[in-house]
């Protein structure tokens, strides 16, 4: 087998993944080649969100998501489903309705069963809940919280487990990588869910980070460790590292970026329940970051021409040294 992130990750028994959009997957051959060669896990970036799957009331369309899952199956890759419950990307037809609590419960239950049963046996892990806690530690305001109350979290995990008992179920969050009010609140939430025997198997730490605001390494390890002590798997689900505005030449920025990737993967390996790391994209060519921040950036492992970046070699090096 040729040397790749994928081959080394498989020797280490971890997943190394990337988020993918339907556009490059269906139109960019190099993208597909690099994806299948370097990664053993795929997260659809948008194709499994509620609004994308069900733009019209009662009419699910799995075409894009199925195409991504088929690609994964053909190339023997794991699929991380993203995401069953989120406060964003809820279809307009649903937001417009004025529903009773029982009706919102019924909508959520039906959505989770429809989607998780559709992909049963093909999606190995689900981000069941995405981003349910705010930076101040309170629950994120949402259609689900307002309609059901905080019980929606527990219900969602139970329904996902009934719909696909074989899937690993994750709570996925951004900004709670090291020790802060948000990660404290997520910890309390997951501790309660575990105590109540709710089927939750892991925590996804998104890891959208920047050279200008690095996560605290000791805090990251302590945070991952406390979740692991609850018996939860740890997965870095959406890593990218912004370099915009950081000091030095581009070469220096890319080297600093590589060090950040290296440190984070090394920190992960100090945690016994570490399951895998996915980047939010394959190549800088299609990263969501420039559109979001308004600045050019280069946050991923491959540059716009699919050349290996120092960050790629840093991860390869960590995997090789295991
Ligand atoms: O669906 C419309 C399409 O009809 C239209 O032609 C197009 C024009 O721009 O916009 C399309 O929607 C965009 C969608 O991506 C699909 O490309 C939305 O405007 C845009 O807001 C959306 O952004 C996505 C964002 O989540 C919101 O869903 C990003 O691509 C995606 O990378 C990002 O991913 C999130 C994770 O799900 C959760 N964690 C944070 C991460 C980054 O924000």
Short mmCIF file of C-alpha atoms and ligand atoms in Angstrom, two decimals:
data_model
loop_
_atom_site.label_atom_id
_atom_site.label_comp_id
_atom_site.label_asym_id
_atom_site.label_seq_id
_atom_site.Cartn_x
_atom_site.Cartn_y
_atom_site.Cartn_z
CA UNK A 1 0.00 0.00 0.00
CA UNK A 2 1.30 3.49 -0.79
CA UNK A 3 2.13 5.72 2.12
CA UNK A 4 -0.78 8.00 2.93
CA UNK A 5 -2.58 9.48 5.91
CA UNK A 6 -5.18 6.80 5.34
CA UNK A 7 -2.81 3.83 5.35
CA UNK A 8 -1.10 5.04 8.53
CA UNK A 9 -4.39 5.89 10.26
CA UNK A 10 -5.65 2.41 9.51
CA UNK A 11 -2.52 0.92 11.08
CA UNK A 12 -3.16 3.09 14.16
CA UNK A 13 -6.82 2.07 14.25
CA UNK A 14 -8.16 5.61 13.95
CA UNK A 15 -10.31 7.44 11.43
CA UNK A 16 -8.84 10.26 9.43
CA UNK A 17 -11.56 12.08 7.58
CA UNK A 18 -12.69 15.08 5.59
CA UNK A 19 -15.91 16.96 5.03
CA UNK A 20 -17.06 16.91 1.42
CA UNK A 21 -19.49 18.88 -0.66
CA UNK A 22 -21.52 17.34 -3.44
CA UNK A 23 -20.17 19.77 -6.07
CA UNK A 24 -16.49 18.78 -6.04
CA UNK A 25 -17.42 15.15 -5.48
CA UNK A 26 -19.43 15.09 -8.69
CA UNK A 27 -17.21 17.30 -10.83
CA UNK A 28 -13.57 17.26 -9.69
CA UNK A 29 -11.68 14.05 -10.38
CA UNK A 30 -8.55 15.13 -8.53
CA UNK A 31 -10.64 15.92 -5.47
CA UNK A 32 -12.08 12.39 -5.54
CA UNK A 33 -8.66 10.79 -6.03
CA UNK A 34 -7.11 12.67 -3.12
CA UNK A 35 -10.13 12.02 -0.90
CA UNK A 36 -10.09 8.27 -1.45
CA UNK A 37 -6.32 8.00 -1.23
CA UNK A 38 -5.76 10.02 1.93
CA UNK A 39 -8.86 9.58 4.07
CA UNK A 40 -10.87 6.68 5.46
CA UNK A 41 -13.84 8.75 6.65
CA UNK A 42 -16.23 11.23 5.05
CA UNK A 43 -18.58 13.80 6.53
CA UNK A 44 -21.09 15.36 4.11
CA UNK A 45 -20.63 19.09 4.74
CA UNK A 46 -24.19 20.11 3.96
CA UNK A 47 -26.03 17.27 2.20
CA UNK A 48 -27.51 15.69 5.33
CA UNK A 49 -28.78 18.89 6.95
CA UNK A 50 -32.55 19.03 7.46
CA UNK A 51 -33.11 21.84 4.95
CA UNK A 52 -31.08 20.07 2.29
CA UNK A 53 -32.81 16.71 2.79
CA UNK A 54 -36.32 18.05 3.10
CA UNK A 55 -36.76 21.42 1.37
CA UNK A 56 -40.50 20.84 0.88
CA UNK A 57 -42.85 19.56 3.56
CA UNK A 58 -43.04 15.78 3.56
CA UNK A 59 -40.68 15.39 0.58
CA UNK A 60 -37.31 13.95 1.44
CA UNK A 61 -34.67 13.94 -1.27
CA UNK A 62 -31.64 11.82 -0.45
CA UNK A 63 -29.94 12.12 -3.82
CA UNK A 64 -26.87 14.18 -2.83
CA UNK A 65 -26.39 12.45 0.50
CA UNK A 66 -26.76 9.02 -1.13
CA UNK A 67 -24.13 9.95 -3.71
CA UNK A 68 -21.66 10.83 -0.98
CA UNK A 69 -22.45 7.67 0.97
CA UNK A 70 -22.05 5.55 -2.20
CA UNK A 71 -18.64 7.09 -2.81
CA UNK A 72 -17.68 6.14 0.74
CA UNK A 73 -18.92 2.59 0.27
CA UNK A 74 -17.09 2.12 -3.03
CA UNK A 75 -13.88 3.34 -1.41
CA UNK A 76 -14.41 1.51 1.91
CA UNK A 77 -14.62 4.68 3.97
CA UNK A 78 -16.59 5.36 7.16
CA UNK A 79 -19.37 7.92 7.02
CA UNK A 80 -19.92 10.47 9.77
CA UNK A 81 -23.50 11.66 9.38
CA UNK A 82 -23.91 15.39 9.92
CA UNK A 83 -26.28 16.32 11.43
CA UNK A 84 -29.68 15.18 12.71
CA UNK A 85 -30.51 18.12 15.00
CA UNK A 86 -29.21 21.68 14.64
CA UNK A 87 -30.58 25.14 15.27
CA UNK A 88 -29.53 26.18 11.76
CA UNK A 89 -30.57 24.91 8.31
CA UNK A 90 -34.09 24.05 9.43
CA UNK A 91 -36.43 24.25 6.42
CA UNK A 92 -38.54 27.39 6.06
CA UNK A 93 -41.77 25.41 5.70
CA UNK A 94 -41.20 24.15 9.25
CA UNK A 95 -40.06 27.41 10.83
CA UNK A 96 -43.18 29.13 9.51
CA UNK A 97 -45.53 26.84 11.39
CA UNK A 98 -47.02 27.52 14.77
CA UNK A 99 -46.90 24.13 16.46
CA UNK A 100 -47.75 22.74 19.88
CA UNK A 101 -45.08 20.95 21.91
CA UNK A 102 -46.49 17.55 20.94
CA UNK A 103 -46.36 18.53 17.29
CA UNK A 104 -42.72 19.67 17.47
CA UNK A 105 -41.85 16.42 19.25
CA UNK A 106 -43.58 14.49 16.46
CA UNK A 107 -41.71 16.44 13.74
CA UNK A 108 -38.33 15.79 15.34
CA UNK A 109 -39.07 12.13 15.93
CA UNK A 110 -40.20 11.64 12.36
CA UNK A 111 -37.16 13.45 10.97
CA UNK A 112 -34.69 11.42 12.99
CA UNK A 113 -36.35 8.11 12.16
CA UNK A 114 -36.69 8.94 8.47
CA UNK A 115 -33.04 9.92 8.10
CA UNK A 116 -31.33 7.48 10.44
CA UNK A 117 -33.38 4.55 9.09
CA UNK A 118 -32.63 5.57 5.51
CA UNK A 119 -28.89 5.37 6.22
CA UNK A 120 -29.02 2.46 8.69
CA UNK A 121 -25.90 0.34 8.33
CA UNK A 122 -24.26 2.90 6.01
CA UNK A 123 -23.59 5.77 8.41
CA UNK A 124 -21.19 4.57 11.08
CA UNK A 125 -21.44 7.61 13.34
CA UNK A 126 -23.94 10.44 13.65
CA UNK A 127 -23.55 13.96 14.89
CA UNK A 128 -26.96 13.61 16.51
CA UNK A 129 -26.89 17.04 18.10
CA UNK A 130 -24.87 19.90 16.71
CA UNK A 131 -24.00 23.08 18.64
CA UNK A 132 -26.72 23.09 21.33
CA UNK A 133 -24.81 25.19 23.86
CA UNK A 134 -23.83 28.87 23.72
CA UNK A 135 -20.53 30.42 24.77
CA UNK A 136 -22.09 31.57 28.05
CA UNK A 137 -22.98 27.97 28.89
CA UNK A 138 -26.72 28.36 28.35
CA UNK A 139 -28.64 26.24 25.88
CA UNK A 140 -28.56 27.67 22.36
CA UNK A 141 -31.89 29.23 21.49
CA UNK A 142 -33.54 27.20 18.77
CA UNK A 143 -36.77 25.99 17.23
CA UNK A 144 -36.24 22.73 19.12
CA UNK A 145 -35.48 24.29 22.51
CA UNK A 146 -38.44 26.65 22.26
CA UNK A 147 -40.77 23.94 21.01
CA UNK A 148 -39.79 21.05 23.24
CA UNK A 149 -37.51 22.32 26.01
CA UNK A 150 -34.09 20.84 26.79
CA UNK A 151 -35.55 17.33 26.79
CA UNK A 152 -35.14 17.38 23.00
CA UNK A 153 -31.49 16.41 23.44
CA UNK A 154 -32.22 13.21 25.29
CA UNK A 155 -35.12 12.34 23.00
CA UNK A 156 -32.94 12.81 19.91
CA UNK A 157 -30.27 10.40 21.12
CA UNK A 158 -32.86 7.78 22.10
CA UNK A 159 -34.65 8.00 18.73
CA UNK A 160 -31.38 7.88 16.77
CA UNK A 161 -30.38 4.78 18.70
CA UNK A 162 -33.74 3.11 18.03
CA UNK A 163 -33.55 4.00 14.34
CA UNK A 164 -30.01 2.67 13.93
CA UNK A 165 -28.80 0.70 16.95
CA UNK A 166 -25.44 0.08 15.25
CA UNK A 167 -24.43 3.73 14.80
CA UNK A 168 -22.14 5.60 17.15
CA UNK A 169 -23.90 8.70 18.42
CA UNK A 170 -22.04 11.96 19.01
CA UNK A 171 -22.71 15.36 20.50
CA UNK A 172 -20.80 17.83 18.26
CA UNK A 173 -19.72 21.33 19.38
CA UNK A 174 -17.55 24.26 18.30
CA UNK A 175 -15.52 26.47 20.63
CA UNK A 176 -15.54 23.96 23.46
CA UNK A 177 -12.17 22.43 22.71
CA UNK A 178 -10.31 23.59 25.80
CA UNK A 179 -11.59 24.51 29.26
CA UNK A 180 -14.16 27.31 29.15
CA UNK A 181 -17.76 28.02 30.07
CA UNK A 182 -19.05 26.31 27.00
CA UNK A 183 -17.07 23.10 27.48
CA UNK A 184 -18.03 23.07 31.17
CA UNK A 185 -21.69 23.25 30.20
CA UNK A 186 -21.31 20.57 27.52
CA UNK A 187 -19.53 18.39 30.07
CA UNK A 188 -22.38 18.78 32.59
CA UNK A 189 -24.89 18.03 29.87
CA UNK A 190 -23.15 14.87 28.71
CA UNK A 191 -22.50 13.77 32.29
CA UNK A 192 -26.25 13.93 32.92
CA UNK A 193 -27.04 12.09 29.71
CA UNK A 194 -24.58 9.33 30.59
CA UNK A 195 -26.02 9.11 34.14
CA UNK A 196 -29.51 8.76 32.66
CA UNK A 197 -28.26 5.97 30.39
CA UNK A 198 -29.00 7.96 27.25
CA UNK A 199 -27.25 6.32 24.27
CA UNK A 200 -24.48 8.84 23.62
CA UNK A 201 -21.12 7.41 22.63
CA UNK A 202 -18.87 10.34 21.92
CA UNK A 203 -18.08 14.02 21.88
CA UNK A 204 -17.13 15.78 18.65
CA UNK A 205 -14.81 18.73 19.12
CA UNK A 206 -15.01 20.71 15.89
CA UNK A 207 -11.64 22.49 16.14
CA UNK A 208 -12.17 25.44 13.83
CA UNK A 209 -9.11 27.28 15.06
CA UNK A 210 -6.75 30.03 14.02
CA UNK A 211 -3.05 30.76 14.45
CA UNK A 212 -4.09 34.02 16.08
CA UNK A 213 -6.26 32.28 18.69
CA UNK A 214 -4.70 28.91 19.40
CA UNK A 215 -6.50 26.49 21.69
CA UNK A 216 -4.78 26.04 25.04
CA UNK A 217 -2.96 22.72 24.78
CA UNK A 218 -3.16 21.76 28.44
CA UNK A 219 -6.78 22.80 28.54
CA UNK A 220 -7.50 20.71 25.46
CA UNK A 221 -5.96 17.61 27.00
CA UNK A 222 -7.75 18.16 30.33
CA UNK A 223 -11.03 18.68 28.50
CA UNK A 224 -10.68 15.59 26.33
CA UNK A 225 -9.66 13.58 29.38
CA UNK A 226 -12.75 14.50 31.38
CA UNK A 227 -15.01 13.46 28.52
CA UNK A 228 -13.04 10.25 28.08
CA UNK A 229 -13.47 9.58 31.81
CA UNK A 230 -17.24 9.60 31.20
CA UNK A 231 -16.60 6.68 28.85
CA UNK A 232 -17.04 8.80 25.72
CA UNK A 233 -15.09 8.55 22.49
CA UNK A 234 -13.26 11.70 21.42
CA UNK A 235 -13.39 12.82 17.78
CA UNK A 236 -11.97 15.99 16.25
CA UNK A 237 -14.76 16.52 13.75
CA UNK A 238 -14.15 19.68 11.70
CA UNK A 239 -10.57 20.80 12.02
CA UNK A 240 -9.19 23.72 10.04
CA UNK A 241 -6.56 26.29 10.98
CA UNK A 242 -6.90 29.85 9.72
CA UNK A 243 -3.65 31.65 8.98
CA UNK A 244 -5.05 35.04 8.01
CA UNK A 245 -3.39 37.97 9.81
CA UNK A 246 -0.79 35.84 11.57
CA UNK A 247 2.79 37.17 11.56
CA UNK A 248 5.53 36.15 9.13
CA UNK A 249 5.81 35.13 5.51
CA UNK A 250 3.40 32.65 3.96
CA UNK A 251 6.03 29.96 4.40
CA UNK A 252 6.29 30.75 8.11
CA UNK A 253 2.53 30.84 8.48
CA UNK A 254 2.18 27.43 6.86
CA UNK A 255 4.88 26.04 9.10
CA UNK A 256 3.15 27.43 12.19
CA UNK A 257 -0.08 25.93 10.91
CA UNK A 258 1.62 22.57 10.53
CA UNK A 259 2.80 22.77 14.13
CA UNK A 260 -0.74 23.39 15.29
CA UNK A 261 -2.03 20.35 13.40
CA UNK A 262 0.85 18.31 14.83
CA UNK A 263 0.28 19.42 18.43
CA UNK A 264 -3.41 18.73 18.30
CA UNK A 265 -3.07 15.24 16.84
CA UNK A 266 -0.33 14.47 19.36
CA UNK A 267 -2.57 15.68 22.19
CA UNK A 268 -5.36 13.43 20.89
CA UNK A 269 -3.12 10.40 21.02
CA UNK A 270 -2.63 10.96 24.75
CA UNK A 271 -6.34 10.16 25.21
CA UNK A 272 -7.22 6.46 25.31
CA UNK A 273 -10.68 6.90 23.72
CA UNK A 274 -9.47 9.04 20.79
CA UNK A 275 -11.35 7.79 17.75
CA UNK A 276 -10.32 10.02 14.88
CA UNK A 277 -9.78 13.42 13.29
CA UNK A 278 -11.54 14.96 10.33
CA UNK A 279 -10.73 18.20 8.57
CA UNK A 280 -13.54 20.45 7.31
CA UNK A 281 -12.65 19.96 3.69
CA UNK A 282 -9.88 18.42 1.64
CA UNK A 283 -8.30 21.36 -0.16
CA UNK A 284 -8.01 25.11 0.37
CA UNK A 285 -9.69 25.42 -3.03
CA UNK A 286 -13.15 24.72 -1.55
CA UNK A 287 -12.76 25.75 2.08
CA UNK A 288 -15.76 27.51 3.64
CA UNK A 289 -13.46 29.93 5.52
CA UNK A 290 -12.85 32.72 2.94
CA UNK A 291 -16.57 33.00 2.26
CA UNK A 292 -17.27 33.14 5.99
CA UNK A 293 -14.54 35.58 7.09
CA UNK A 294 -14.29 37.61 3.90
CA UNK A 295 -10.51 37.07 3.73
CA UNK A 296 -8.39 34.71 1.66
CA UNK A 297 -7.05 31.87 3.75
CA UNK A 298 -5.48 28.44 3.52
CA UNK A 299 -6.77 26.34 6.43
CA UNK A 300 -6.49 22.72 5.21
CA UNK A 301 -3.95 20.00 4.39
CA UNK A 302 -3.86 20.43 0.59
CA UNK A 303 -3.41 23.71 -1.24
CA UNK A 304 -5.61 24.92 -4.08
CA UNK A 305 -3.63 22.81 -6.58
CA UNK A 306 -3.78 19.72 -4.38
CA UNK A 307 -0.13 20.05 -3.38
CA UNK A 308 0.76 18.64 0.04
CA UNK A 309 1.14 21.40 2.61
CA UNK A 310 3.44 21.32 5.64
CA UNK A 311 0.32 20.53 7.71
CA UNK A 312 -0.10 17.32 5.72
CA UNK A 313 3.46 16.24 6.42
CA UNK A 314 3.05 17.09 10.10
CA UNK A 315 0.05 14.77 10.47
CA UNK A 316 1.79 12.09 8.44
CA UNK A 317 4.77 12.39 10.74
CA UNK A 318 2.66 12.01 13.89
CA UNK A 319 0.92 8.94 12.48
CA UNK A 320 4.19 7.45 11.35
CA UNK A 321 5.71 7.82 14.80
CA UNK A 322 2.85 5.85 16.47
O1 LIG B 1 -28.41 25.93 -0.55
C1 LIG B 1 -28.03 27.21 -1.09
C2 LIG B 1 -28.05 27.17 -2.56
O2 LIG B 1 -29.35 26.93 -3.01
C3 LIG B 1 -27.49 28.50 -3.13
O3 LIG B 1 -27.35 28.39 -4.50
C4 LIG B 1 -26.12 28.82 -2.52
C5 LIG B 1 -25.59 30.17 -2.95
O4 LIG B 1 -24.55 30.58 -2.12
O5 LIG B 1 -26.25 28.82 -1.14
C6 LIG B 1 -26.63 27.54 -0.65
O6 LIG B 1 -26.59 27.45 0.74
C7 LIG B 1 -25.32 27.60 1.32
C8 LIG B 1 -24.87 26.22 1.83
O7 LIG B 1 -23.71 26.38 2.60
C9 LIG B 1 -24.57 25.24 0.71
O8 LIG B 1 -23.50 25.71 -0.08
C10 LIG B 1 -25.49 28.57 2.46
O9 LIG B 1 -25.75 29.87 1.96
C11 LIG B 1 -24.28 28.58 3.34
O10 LIG B 1 -24.58 29.33 4.52
C12 LIG B 1 -23.94 27.17 3.74
O11 LIG B 1 -22.84 27.23 4.59
C13 LIG B 1 -22.52 26.04 5.27
C14 LIG B 1 -22.75 26.26 6.77
O12 LIG B 1 -22.29 25.13 7.49
C15 LIG B 1 -24.22 26.44 7.10
O13 LIG B 1 -24.96 25.29 6.79
C16 LIG B 1 -21.08 25.72 4.99
O14 LIG B 1 -20.95 25.36 3.60
C17 LIG B 1 -20.62 24.57 5.86
O15 LIG B 1 -19.23 24.39 5.69
C18 LIG B 1 -20.92 24.91 7.31
O16 LIG B 1 -20.54 23.84 8.13
C19 LIG B 1 -20.64 24.05 9.53
C20 LIG B 1 -21.03 22.73 10.15
O17 LIG B 1 -22.22 22.25 9.57
C21 LIG B 1 -21.19 22.86 11.66
N1 LIG B 1 -20.00 23.41 12.25
C22 LIG B 1 -19.51 24.67 11.68
C23 LIG B 1 -19.32 24.50 10.16
C24 LIG B 1 -18.76 25.74 9.55
O18 LIG B 1 -19.68 26.80 9.70
#
